[in-house]
CSV table of C-alpha atoms in Angstrom, one decimal:
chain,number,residue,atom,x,y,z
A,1,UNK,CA,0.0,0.0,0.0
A,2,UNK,CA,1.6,3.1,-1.1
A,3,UNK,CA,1.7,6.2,0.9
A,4,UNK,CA,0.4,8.5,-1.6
A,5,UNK,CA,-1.7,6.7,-3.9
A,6,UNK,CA,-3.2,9.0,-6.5
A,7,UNK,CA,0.4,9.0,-7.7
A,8,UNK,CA,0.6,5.8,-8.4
A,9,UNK,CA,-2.3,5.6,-10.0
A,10,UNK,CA,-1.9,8.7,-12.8
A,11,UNK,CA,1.6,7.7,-13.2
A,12,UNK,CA,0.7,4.8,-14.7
A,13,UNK,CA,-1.7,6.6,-16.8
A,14,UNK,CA,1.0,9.1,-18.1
A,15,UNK,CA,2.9,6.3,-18.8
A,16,UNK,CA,0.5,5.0,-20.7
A,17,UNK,CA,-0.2,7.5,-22.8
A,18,UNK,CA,3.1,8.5,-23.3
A,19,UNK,CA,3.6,5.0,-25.1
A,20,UNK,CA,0.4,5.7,-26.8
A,21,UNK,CA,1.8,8.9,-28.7
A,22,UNK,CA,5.2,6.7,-29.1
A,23,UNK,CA,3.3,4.6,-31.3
A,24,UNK,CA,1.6,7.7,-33.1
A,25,UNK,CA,5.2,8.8,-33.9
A,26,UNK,CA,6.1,6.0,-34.7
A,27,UNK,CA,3.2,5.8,-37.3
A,28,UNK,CA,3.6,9.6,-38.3
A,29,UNK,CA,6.9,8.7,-39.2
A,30,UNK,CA,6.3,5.8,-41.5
A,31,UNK,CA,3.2,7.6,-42.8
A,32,UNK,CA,5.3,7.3,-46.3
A,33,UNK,CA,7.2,4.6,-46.0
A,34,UNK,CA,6.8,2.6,-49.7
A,35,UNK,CA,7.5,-1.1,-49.6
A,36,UNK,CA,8.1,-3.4,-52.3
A,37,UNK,CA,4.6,-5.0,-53.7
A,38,UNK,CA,5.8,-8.1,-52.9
A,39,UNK,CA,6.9,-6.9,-49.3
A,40,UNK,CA,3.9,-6.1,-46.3
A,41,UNK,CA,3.2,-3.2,-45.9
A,42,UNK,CA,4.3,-0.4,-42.8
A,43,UNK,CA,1.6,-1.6,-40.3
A,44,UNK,CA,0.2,0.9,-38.0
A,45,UNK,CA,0.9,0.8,-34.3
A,46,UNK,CA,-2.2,0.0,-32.2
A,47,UNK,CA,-1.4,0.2,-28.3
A,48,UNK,CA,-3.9,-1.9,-26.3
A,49,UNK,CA,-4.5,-0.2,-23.2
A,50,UNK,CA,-5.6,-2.5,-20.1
A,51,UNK,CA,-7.2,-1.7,-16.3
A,52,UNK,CA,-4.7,-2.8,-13.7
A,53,UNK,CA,-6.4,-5.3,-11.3
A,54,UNK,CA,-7.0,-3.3,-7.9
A,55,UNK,CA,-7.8,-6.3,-5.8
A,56,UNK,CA,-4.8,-5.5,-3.5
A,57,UNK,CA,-5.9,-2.2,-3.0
A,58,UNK,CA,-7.7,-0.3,-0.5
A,59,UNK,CA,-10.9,-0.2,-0.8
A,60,UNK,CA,-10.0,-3.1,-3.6
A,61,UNK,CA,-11.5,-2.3,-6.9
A,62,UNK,CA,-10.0,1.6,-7.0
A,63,UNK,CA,-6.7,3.3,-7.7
A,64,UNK,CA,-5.1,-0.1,-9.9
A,65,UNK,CA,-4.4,2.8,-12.9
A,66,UNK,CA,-3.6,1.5,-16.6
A,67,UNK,CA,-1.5,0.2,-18.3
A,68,UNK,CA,-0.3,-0.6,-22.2
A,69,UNK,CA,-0.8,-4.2,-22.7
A,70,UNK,CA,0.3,-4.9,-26.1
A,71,UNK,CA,0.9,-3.4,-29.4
A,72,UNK,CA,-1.1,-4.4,-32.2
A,73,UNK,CA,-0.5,-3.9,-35.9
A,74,UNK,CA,-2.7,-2.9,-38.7
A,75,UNK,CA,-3.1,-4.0,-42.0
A,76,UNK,CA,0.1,-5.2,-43.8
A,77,UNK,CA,-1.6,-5.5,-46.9
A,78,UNK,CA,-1.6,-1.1,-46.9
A,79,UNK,CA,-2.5,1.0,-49.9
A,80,UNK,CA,-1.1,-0.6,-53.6
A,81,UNK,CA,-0.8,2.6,-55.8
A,82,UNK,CA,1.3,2.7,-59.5
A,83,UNK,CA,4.3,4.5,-59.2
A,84,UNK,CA,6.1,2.7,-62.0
A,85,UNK,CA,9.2,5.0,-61.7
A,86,UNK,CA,9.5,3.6,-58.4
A,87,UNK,CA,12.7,1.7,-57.6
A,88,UNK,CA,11.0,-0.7,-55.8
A,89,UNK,CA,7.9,-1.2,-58.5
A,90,UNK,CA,7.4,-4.3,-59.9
A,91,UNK,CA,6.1,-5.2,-63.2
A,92,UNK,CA,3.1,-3.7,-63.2
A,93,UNK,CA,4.5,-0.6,-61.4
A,94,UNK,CA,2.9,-1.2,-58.0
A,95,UNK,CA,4.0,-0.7,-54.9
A,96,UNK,CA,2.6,-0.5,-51.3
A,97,UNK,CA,2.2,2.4,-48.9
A,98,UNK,CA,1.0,1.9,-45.4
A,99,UNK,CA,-2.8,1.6,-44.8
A,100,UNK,CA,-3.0,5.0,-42.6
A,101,UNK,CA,-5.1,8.1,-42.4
A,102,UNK,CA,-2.6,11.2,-41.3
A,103,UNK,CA,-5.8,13.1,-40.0
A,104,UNK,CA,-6.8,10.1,-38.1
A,105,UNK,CA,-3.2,9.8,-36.7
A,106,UNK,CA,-3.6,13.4,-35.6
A,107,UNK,CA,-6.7,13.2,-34.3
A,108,UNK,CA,-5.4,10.0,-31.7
A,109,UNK,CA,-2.2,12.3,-31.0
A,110,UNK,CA,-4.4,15.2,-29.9
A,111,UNK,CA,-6.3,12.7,-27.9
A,112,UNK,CA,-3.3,10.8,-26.3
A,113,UNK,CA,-1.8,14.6,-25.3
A,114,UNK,CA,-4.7,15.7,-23.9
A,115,UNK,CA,-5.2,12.7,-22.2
A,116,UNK,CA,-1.5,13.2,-20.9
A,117,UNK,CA,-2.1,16.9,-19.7
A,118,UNK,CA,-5.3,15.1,-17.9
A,119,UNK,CA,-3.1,12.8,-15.8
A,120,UNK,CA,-0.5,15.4,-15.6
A,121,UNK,CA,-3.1,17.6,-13.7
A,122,UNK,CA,-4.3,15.0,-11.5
A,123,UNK,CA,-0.9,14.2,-10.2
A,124,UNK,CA,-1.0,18.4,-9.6
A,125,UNK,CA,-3.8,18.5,-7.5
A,126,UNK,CA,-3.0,15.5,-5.7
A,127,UNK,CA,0.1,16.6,-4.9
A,128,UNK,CA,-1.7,20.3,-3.8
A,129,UNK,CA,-4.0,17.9,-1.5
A,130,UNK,CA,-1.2,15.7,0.2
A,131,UNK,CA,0.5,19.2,0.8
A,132,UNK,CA,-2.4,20.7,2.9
A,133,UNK,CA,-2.5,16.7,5.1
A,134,UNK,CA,1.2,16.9,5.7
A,135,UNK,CA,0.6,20.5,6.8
A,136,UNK,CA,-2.8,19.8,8.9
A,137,UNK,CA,-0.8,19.8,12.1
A,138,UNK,CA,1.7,22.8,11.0
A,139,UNK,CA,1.7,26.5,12.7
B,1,UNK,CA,19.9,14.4,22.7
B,2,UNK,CA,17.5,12.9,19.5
B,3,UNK,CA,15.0,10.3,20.4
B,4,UNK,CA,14.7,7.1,18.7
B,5,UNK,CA,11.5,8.9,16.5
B,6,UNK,CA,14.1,11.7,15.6
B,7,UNK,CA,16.7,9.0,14.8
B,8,UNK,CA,14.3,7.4,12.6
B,9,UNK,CA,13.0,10.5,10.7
B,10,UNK,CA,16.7,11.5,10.3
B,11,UNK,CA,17.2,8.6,8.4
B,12,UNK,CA,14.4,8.6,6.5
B,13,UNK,CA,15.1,11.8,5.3
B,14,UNK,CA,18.6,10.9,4.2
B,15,UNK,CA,17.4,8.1,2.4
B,16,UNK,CA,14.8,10.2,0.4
B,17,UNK,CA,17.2,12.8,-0.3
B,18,UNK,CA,19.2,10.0,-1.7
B,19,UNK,CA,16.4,9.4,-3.5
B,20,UNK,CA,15.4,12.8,-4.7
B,21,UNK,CA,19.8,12.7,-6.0
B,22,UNK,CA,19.3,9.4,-8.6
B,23,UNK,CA,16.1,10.4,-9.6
B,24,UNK,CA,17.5,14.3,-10.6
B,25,UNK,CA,20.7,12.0,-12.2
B,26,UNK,CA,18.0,9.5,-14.2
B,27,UNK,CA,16.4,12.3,-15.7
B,28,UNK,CA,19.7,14.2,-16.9
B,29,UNK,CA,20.8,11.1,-18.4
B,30,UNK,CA,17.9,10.6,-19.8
B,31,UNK,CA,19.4,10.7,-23.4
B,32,UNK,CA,22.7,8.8,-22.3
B,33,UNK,CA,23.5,5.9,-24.3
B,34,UNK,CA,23.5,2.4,-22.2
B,35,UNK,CA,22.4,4.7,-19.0
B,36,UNK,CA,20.4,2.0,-16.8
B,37,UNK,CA,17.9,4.5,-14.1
B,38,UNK,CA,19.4,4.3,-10.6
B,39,UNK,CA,17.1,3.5,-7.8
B,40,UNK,CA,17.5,3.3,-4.0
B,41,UNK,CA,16.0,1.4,-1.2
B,42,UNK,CA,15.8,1.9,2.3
B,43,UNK,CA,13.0,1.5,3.1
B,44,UNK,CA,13.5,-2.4,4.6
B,45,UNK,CA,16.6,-1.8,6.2
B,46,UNK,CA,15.1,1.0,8.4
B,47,UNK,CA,12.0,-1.0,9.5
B,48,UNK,CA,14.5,-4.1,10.4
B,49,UNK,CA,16.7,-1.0,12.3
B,50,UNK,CA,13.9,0.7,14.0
B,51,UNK,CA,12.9,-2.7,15.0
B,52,UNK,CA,16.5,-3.2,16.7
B,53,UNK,CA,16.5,-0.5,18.1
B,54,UNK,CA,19.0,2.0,16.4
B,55,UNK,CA,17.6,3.4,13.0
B,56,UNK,CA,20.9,4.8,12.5
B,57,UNK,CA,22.1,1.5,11.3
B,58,UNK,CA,20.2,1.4,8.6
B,59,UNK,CA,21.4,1.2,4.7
B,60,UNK,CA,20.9,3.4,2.1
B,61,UNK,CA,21.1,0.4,-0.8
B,62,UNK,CA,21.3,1.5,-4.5
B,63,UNK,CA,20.7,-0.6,-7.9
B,64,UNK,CA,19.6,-0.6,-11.3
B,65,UNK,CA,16.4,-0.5,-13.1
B,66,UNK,CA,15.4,-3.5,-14.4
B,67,UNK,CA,12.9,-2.1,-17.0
B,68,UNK,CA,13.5,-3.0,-20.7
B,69,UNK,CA,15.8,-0.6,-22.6
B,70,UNK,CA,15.5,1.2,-25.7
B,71,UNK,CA,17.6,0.9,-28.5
B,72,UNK,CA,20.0,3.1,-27.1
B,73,UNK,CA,20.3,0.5,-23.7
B,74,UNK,CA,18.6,3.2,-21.8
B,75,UNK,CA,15.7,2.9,-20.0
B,76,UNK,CA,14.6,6.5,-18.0
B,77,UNK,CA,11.2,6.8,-18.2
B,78,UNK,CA,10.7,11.0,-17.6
B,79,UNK,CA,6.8,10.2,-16.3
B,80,UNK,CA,7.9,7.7,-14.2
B,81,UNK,CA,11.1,9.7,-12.7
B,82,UNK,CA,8.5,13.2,-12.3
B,83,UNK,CA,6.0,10.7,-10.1
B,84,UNK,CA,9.1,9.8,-8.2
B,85,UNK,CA,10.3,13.6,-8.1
B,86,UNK,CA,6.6,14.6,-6.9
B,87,UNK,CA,6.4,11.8,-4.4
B,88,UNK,CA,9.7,11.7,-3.0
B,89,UNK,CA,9.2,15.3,-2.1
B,90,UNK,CA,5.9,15.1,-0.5
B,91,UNK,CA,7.7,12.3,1.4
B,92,UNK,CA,10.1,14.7,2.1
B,93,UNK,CA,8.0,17.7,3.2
B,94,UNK,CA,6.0,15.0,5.7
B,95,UNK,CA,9.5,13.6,7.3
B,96,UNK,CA,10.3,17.2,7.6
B,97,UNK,CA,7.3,18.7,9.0
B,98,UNK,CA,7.2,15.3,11.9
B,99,UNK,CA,10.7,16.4,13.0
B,100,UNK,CA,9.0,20.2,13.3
B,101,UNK,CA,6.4,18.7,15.2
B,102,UNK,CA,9.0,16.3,17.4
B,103,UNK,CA,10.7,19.9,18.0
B,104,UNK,CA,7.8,22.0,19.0
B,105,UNK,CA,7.0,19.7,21.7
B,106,UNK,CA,10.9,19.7,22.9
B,107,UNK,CA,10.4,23.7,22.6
B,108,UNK,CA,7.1,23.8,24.1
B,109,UNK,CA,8.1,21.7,27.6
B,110,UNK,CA,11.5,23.7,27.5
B,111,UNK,CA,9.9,27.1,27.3
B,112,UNK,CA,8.2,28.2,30.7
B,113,UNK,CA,5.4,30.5,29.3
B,114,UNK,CA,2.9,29.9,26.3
């Protein structure tokens, strides 16, 4: 049981998110990446975010935060366009560029920051709160 | 002259300011190739020294992270190392407002008046 729990508990969820917009980077970055048609496509990043049990906790069921489970990918079969100057075109002049939507990329960035600031500003208050207990018995 | 609370308190606010020290040296090697974060414990060793008797024995232990690395072979994480920054202090600042309180009482019983 840890002495200041709300900590705990939004730390998780900036960590989280932070991995969250990792992945959007990640994705952001290879928003151009061509492969060979023969080659899978760039596969987008999906991080799978997952409720910590909170049995242990106090009362149990509260404060267990999140956490990112796994990463999955997106299609690897992406977008074939003809682009027969291409070096890696093949003999139809298709290649394959990743199956991703840069305004739906931004629009999860804009959430996983905001979401960030969120947890940010919880671990503010909390730490305003904790303040004013330690000082309960000051003069 | 300090009581065994005081003792204690003293050394649980050396450990958290060794505490506060690796967690200030994670984050400026936070972009340090092969950097593993530094924690510390002490936690255990002043419970088992409070239980003897003498908190002053206690051990200030440090060791590394065991969190996966990034390609670099570091592995700071800055959210994590802020949580530790924000609670380590409050830790702090309730260590050091106990040993206020352990003095106003030695203060209060010295002082004839008030």
């Amino acid at each position: 049981m840890a002495i200041f729990p709300v900590l705990h508990t939004s730390g998780s969820g900036l960590r989280t998110h932070r991995i969250w917009m990792d992945a959007i980077a990640d994705n952001i970055a290879n928003i151009n990446t061509v492969r060979p048609f023969d080659d899978d496509a760039f596969q987008a990043r999906f991080i799978v975010a997952q409720a910590v049990r909170s049995d242990n906790q106090d009362p149990p069921g509260v404060g267990g935060g999140s956490r990112a489970a796994a990463v999955l990918f997106g299609d690897a079969e992406g977008r074939i366009r003809y682009e027969p100057d291409h070096p890696y075109a093949n003999e139809q002049g298709l290649v394959r560029y990743p199956d991703m939507d840069l305004g739906d990329q931004m629009t999860q960035l804009l959430m996983a920051q905001r979401a960030y600031q969120m947890n940010l500003a919880v671990v503010d208050r909390a730490r305003d709160t904790y303040m004013q207990a330690i000082r309960i018995n000051g003069r | 002259m300090l009581d065994l609370a005081m003792r204690a308190i003293q050394a649980s606010l050396d450990g958290l300011a060794a505490r506060q020290r690796i967690t200030a040296e994670n984050i400026a090697n936070v972009d340090t190739p092969g950097y593993l974060a530094g924690r510390i414990s002490f936690e255990n060793s002043l419970a088992e020294a409070i239980k003897d008797g003498d908190p002053t024995a206690s051990g200030i232990n440090p060791w590394h992270s065991l969190d996966p690395t990034r390609m670099n072979g570091n592995n700071v994480n800055v959210d994590d190392e802020n949580v530790s920054l924000v609670e380590t202090g409050l830790r702090f600042e309730l260590a050091v407002e106990s040993m206020n309180n352990k003095f106003r009482i030695l203060r209060d019983s010295i002082r004839r008046d008030t």
